[in-house]
mmCIF file of N, CA and C in Angstrom:
data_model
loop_
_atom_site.group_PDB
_atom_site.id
_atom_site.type_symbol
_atom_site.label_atom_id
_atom_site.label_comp_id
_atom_site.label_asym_id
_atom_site.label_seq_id
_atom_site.Cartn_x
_atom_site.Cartn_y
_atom_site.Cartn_z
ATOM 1 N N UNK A 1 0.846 -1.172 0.000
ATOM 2 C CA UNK A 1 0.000 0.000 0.000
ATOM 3 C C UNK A 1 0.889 1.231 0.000
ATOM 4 N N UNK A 2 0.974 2.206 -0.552
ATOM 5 C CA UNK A 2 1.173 3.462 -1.051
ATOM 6 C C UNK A 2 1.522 4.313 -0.100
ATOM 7 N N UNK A 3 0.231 4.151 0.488
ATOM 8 C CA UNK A 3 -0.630 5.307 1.631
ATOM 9 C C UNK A 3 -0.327 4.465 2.835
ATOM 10 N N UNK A 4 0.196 4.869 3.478
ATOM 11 C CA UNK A 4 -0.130 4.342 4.935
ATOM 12 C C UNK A 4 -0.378 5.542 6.165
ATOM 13 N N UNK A 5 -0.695 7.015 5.292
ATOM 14 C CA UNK A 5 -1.101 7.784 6.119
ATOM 15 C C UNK A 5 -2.357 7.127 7.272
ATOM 16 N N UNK A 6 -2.037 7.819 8.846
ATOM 17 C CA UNK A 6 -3.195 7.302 9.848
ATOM 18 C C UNK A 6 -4.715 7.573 8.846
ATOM 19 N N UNK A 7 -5.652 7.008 9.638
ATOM 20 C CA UNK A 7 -6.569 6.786 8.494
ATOM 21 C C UNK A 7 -7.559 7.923 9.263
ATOM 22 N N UNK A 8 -7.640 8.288 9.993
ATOM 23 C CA UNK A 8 -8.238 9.627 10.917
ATOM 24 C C UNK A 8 -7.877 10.727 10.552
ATOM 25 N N UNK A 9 -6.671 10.660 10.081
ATOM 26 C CA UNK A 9 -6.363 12.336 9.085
ATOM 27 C C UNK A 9 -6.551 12.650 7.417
ATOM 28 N N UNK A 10 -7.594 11.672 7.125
ATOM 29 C CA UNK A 10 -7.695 11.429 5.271
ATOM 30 C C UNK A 10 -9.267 11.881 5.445
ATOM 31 N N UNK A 11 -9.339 13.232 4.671
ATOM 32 C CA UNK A 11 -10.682 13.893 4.325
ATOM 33 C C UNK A 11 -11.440 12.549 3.900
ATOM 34 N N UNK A 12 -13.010 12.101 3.750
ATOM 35 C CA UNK A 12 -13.853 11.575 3.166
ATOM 36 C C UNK A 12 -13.176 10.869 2.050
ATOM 37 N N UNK A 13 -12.929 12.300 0.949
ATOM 38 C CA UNK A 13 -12.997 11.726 -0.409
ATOM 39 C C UNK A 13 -11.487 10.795 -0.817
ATOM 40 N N UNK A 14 -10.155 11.326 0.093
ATOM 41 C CA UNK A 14 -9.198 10.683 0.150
ATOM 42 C C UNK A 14 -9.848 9.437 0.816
ATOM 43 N N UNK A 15 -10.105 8.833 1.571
ATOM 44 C CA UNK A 15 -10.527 7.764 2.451
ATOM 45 C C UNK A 15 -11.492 6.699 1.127
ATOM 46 N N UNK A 16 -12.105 7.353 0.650
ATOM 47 C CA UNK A 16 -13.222 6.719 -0.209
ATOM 48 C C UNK A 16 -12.453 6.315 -1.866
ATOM 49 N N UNK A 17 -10.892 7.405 -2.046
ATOM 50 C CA UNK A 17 -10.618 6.628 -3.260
ATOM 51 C C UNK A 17 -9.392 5.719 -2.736
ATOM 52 N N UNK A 18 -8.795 5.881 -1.765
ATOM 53 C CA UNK A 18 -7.978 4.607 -1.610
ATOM 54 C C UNK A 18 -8.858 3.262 -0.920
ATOM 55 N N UNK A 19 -10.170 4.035 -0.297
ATOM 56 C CA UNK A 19 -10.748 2.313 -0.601
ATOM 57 C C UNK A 19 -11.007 1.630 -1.891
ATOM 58 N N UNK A 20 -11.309 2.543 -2.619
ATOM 59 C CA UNK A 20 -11.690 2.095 -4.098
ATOM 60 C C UNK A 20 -10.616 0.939 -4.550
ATOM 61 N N UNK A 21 -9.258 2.106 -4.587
ATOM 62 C CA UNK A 21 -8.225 1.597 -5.170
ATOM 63 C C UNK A 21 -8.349 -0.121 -4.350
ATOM 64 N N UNK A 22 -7.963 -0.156 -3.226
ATOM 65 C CA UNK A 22 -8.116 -1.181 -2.499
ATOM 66 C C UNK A 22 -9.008 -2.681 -2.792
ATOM 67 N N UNK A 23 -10.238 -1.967 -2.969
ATOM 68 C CA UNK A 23 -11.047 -2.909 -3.262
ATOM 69 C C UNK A 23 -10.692 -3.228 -4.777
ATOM 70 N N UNK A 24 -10.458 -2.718 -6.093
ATOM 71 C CA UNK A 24 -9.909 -3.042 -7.424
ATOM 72 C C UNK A 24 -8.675 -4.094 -7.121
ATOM 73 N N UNK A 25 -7.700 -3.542 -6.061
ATOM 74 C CA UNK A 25 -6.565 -4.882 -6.272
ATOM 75 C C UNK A 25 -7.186 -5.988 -5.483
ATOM 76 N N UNK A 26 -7.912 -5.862 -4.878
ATOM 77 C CA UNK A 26 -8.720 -7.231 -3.985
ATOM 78 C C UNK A 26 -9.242 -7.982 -5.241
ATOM 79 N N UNK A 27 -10.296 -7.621 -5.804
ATOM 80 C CA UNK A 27 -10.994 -8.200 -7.032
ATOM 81 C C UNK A 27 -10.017 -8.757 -8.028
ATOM 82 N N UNK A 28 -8.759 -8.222 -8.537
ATOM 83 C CA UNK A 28 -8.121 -8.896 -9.590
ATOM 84 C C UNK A 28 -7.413 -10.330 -8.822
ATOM 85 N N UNK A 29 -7.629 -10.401 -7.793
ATOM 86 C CA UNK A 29 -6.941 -11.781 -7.024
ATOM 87 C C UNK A 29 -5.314 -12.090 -7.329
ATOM 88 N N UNK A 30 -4.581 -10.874 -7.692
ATOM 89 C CA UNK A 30 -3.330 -10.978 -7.920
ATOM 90 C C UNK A 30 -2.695 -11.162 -6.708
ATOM 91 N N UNK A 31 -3.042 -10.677 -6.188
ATOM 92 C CA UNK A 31 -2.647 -10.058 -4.841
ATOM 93 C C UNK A 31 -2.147 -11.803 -3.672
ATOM 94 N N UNK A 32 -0.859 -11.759 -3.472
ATOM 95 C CA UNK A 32 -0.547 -13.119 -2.138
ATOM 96 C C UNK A 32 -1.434 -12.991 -0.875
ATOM 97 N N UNK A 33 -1.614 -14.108 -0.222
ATOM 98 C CA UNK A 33 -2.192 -13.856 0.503
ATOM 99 C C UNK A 33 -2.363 -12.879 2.004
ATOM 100 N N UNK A 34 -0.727 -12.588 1.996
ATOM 101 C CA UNK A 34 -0.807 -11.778 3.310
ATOM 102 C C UNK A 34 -0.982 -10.226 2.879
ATOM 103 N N UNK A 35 -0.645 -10.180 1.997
ATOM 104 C CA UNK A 35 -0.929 -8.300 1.132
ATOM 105 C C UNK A 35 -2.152 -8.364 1.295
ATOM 106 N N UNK A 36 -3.287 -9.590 0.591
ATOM 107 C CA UNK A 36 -4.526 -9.556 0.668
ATOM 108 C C UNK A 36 -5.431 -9.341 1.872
ATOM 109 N N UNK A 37 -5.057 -9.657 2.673
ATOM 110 C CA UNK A 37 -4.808 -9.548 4.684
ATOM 111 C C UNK A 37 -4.975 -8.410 4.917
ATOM 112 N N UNK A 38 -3.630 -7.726 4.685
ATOM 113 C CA UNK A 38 -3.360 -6.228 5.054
ATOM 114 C C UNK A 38 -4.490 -5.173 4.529
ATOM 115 N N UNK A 39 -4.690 -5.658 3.049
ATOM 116 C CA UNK A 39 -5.454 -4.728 2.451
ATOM 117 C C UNK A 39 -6.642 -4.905 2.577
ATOM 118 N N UNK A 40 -7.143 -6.275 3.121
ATOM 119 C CA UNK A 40 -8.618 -6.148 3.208
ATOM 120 C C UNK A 40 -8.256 -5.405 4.599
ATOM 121 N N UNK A 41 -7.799 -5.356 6.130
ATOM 122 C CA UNK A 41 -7.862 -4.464 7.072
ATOM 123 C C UNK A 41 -7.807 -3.338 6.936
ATOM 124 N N UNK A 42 -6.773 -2.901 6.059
ATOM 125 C CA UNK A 42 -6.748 -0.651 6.273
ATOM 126 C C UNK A 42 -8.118 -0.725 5.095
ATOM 127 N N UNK A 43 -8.484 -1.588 4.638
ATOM 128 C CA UNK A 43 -10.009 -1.279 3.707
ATOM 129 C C UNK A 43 -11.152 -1.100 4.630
ATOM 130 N N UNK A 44 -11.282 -2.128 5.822
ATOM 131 C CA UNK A 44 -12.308 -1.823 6.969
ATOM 132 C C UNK A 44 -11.809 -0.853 7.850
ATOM 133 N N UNK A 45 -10.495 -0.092 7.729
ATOM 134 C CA UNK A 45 -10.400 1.194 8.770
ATOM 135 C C UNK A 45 -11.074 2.014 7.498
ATOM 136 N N UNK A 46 -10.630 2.405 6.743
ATOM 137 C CA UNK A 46 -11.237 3.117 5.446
ATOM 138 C C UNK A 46 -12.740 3.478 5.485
ATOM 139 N N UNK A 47 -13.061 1.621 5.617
ATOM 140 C CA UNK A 47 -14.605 2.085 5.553
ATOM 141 C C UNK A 47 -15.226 3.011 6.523
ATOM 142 N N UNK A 48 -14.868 2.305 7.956
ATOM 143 C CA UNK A 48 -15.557 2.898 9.027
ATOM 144 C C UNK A 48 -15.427 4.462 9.354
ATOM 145 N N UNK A 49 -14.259 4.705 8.590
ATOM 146 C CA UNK A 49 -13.681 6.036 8.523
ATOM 147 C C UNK A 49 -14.846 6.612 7.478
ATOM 148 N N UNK A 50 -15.253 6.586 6.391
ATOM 149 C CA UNK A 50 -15.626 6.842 5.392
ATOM 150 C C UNK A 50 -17.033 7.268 5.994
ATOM 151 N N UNK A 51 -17.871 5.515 6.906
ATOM 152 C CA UNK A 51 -18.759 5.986 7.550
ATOM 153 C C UNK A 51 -19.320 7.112 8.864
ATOM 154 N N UNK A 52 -18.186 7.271 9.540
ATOM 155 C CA UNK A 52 -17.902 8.102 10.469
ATOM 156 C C UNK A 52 -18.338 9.594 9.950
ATOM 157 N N UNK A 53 -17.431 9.803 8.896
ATOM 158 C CA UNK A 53 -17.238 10.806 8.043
ATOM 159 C C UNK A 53 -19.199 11.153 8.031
ATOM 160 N N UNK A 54 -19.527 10.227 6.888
ATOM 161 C CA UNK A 54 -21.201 10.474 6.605
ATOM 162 C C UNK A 54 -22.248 10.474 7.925
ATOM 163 N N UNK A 55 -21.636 9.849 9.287
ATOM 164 C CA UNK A 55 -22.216 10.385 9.655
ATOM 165 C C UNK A 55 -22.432 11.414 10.705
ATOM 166 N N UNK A 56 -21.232 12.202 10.540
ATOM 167 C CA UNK A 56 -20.969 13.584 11.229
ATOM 168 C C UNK A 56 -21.516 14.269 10.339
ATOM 169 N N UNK A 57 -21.521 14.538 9.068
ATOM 170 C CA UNK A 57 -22.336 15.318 8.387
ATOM 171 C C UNK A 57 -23.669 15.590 7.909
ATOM 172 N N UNK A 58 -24.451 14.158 8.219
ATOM 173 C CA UNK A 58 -25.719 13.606 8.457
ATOM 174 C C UNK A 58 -26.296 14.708 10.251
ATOM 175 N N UNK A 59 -25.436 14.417 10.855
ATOM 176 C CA UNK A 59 -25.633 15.092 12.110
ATOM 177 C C UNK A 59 -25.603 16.938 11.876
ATOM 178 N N UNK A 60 -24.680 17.071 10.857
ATOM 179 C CA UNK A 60 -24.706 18.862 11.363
ATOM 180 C C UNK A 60 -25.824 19.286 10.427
ATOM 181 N N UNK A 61 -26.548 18.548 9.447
ATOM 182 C CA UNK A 61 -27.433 19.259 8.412
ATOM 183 C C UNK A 61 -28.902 19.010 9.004
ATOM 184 N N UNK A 62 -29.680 19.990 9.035
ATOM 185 C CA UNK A 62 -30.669 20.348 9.707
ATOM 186 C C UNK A 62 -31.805 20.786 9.079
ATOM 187 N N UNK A 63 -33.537 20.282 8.916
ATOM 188 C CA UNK A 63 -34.167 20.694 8.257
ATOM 189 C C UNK A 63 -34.701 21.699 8.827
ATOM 190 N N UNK A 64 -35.111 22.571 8.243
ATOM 191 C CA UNK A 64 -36.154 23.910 8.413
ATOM 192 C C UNK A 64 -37.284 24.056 8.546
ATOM 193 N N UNK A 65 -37.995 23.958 9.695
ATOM 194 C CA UNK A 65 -39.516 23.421 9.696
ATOM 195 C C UNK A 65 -40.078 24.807 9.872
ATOM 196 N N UNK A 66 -41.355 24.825 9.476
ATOM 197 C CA UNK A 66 -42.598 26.265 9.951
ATOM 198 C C UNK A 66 -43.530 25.462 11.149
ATOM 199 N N UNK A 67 -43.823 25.949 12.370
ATOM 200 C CA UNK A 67 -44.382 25.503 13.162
ATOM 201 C C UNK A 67 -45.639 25.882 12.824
ATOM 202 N N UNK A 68 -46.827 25.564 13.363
ATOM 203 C CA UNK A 68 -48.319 26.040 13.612
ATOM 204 C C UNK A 68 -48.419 27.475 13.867
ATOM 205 N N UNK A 69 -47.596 28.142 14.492
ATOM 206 C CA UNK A 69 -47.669 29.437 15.074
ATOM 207 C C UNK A 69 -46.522 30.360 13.933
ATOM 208 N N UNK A 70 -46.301 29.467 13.010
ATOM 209 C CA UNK A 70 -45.026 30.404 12.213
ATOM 210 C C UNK A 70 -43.726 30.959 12.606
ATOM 211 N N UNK A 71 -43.128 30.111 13.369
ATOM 212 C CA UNK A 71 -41.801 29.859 14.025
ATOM 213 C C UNK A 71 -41.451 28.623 13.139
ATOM 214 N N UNK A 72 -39.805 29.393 12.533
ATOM 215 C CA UNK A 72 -38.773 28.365 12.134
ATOM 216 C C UNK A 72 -38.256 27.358 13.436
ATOM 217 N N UNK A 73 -38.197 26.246 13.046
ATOM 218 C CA UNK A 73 -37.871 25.599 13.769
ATOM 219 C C UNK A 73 -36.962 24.471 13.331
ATOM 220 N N UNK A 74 -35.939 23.743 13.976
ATOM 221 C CA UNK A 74 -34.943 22.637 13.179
ATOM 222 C C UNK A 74 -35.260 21.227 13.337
ATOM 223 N N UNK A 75 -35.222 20.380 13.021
ATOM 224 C CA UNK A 75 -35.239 19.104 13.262
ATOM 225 C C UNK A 75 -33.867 18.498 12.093
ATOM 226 N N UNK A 76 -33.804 17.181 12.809
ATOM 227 C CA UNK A 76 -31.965 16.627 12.523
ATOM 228 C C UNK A 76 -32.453 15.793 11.187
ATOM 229 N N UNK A 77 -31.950 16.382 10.503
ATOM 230 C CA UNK A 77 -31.453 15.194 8.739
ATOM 231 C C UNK A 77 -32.242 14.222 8.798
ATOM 232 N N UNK A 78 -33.257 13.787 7.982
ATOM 233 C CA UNK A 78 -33.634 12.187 8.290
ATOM 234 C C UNK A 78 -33.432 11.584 6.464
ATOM 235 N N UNK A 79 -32.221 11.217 6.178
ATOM 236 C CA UNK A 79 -31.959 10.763 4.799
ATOM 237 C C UNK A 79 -32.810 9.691 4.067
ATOM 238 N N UNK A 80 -33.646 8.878 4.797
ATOM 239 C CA UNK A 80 -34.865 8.352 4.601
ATOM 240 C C UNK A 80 -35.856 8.578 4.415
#
């Protein structure tokens, strides 16, 4: 692996293309088995990182509601 920057200091989109990359050399099965090891692990720090990421930003975005009385009011992201 390339990168072995800590995986807590890689913005989202860094985090999301070296999983990519990651997951592409997984799939061609070139890969020996202990590389394959390594790389499937910093792929599950990656992920969870990746998810972490989505959902701190899931948390700060906030909808804009009109109450009954015409007061803005917030309620938390519901992406569903």
């Amino acid at each position: 692996m390339s990168d072995e920057r800590d995986v807590s200091t890689l913005s989202f989109e860094d985090a999301l293309r070296e999983l990519e990359g990651i997951v592409s050399r997984l799939e061609t099965g070139q890969e020996d088995l202990q590389t394959a090891i390594d790389l499937y692990a910093r792929g599950d720090l990656l992920r969870a990182q990746c998810a972490a990421r989505l959902d701190a930003a899931q948390a700060r975005i906030e909808a804009i509601r009109i109450d009954a009385e015409g007061r803005a009011t917030t309620q938390p992201f519901d992406a569903q």
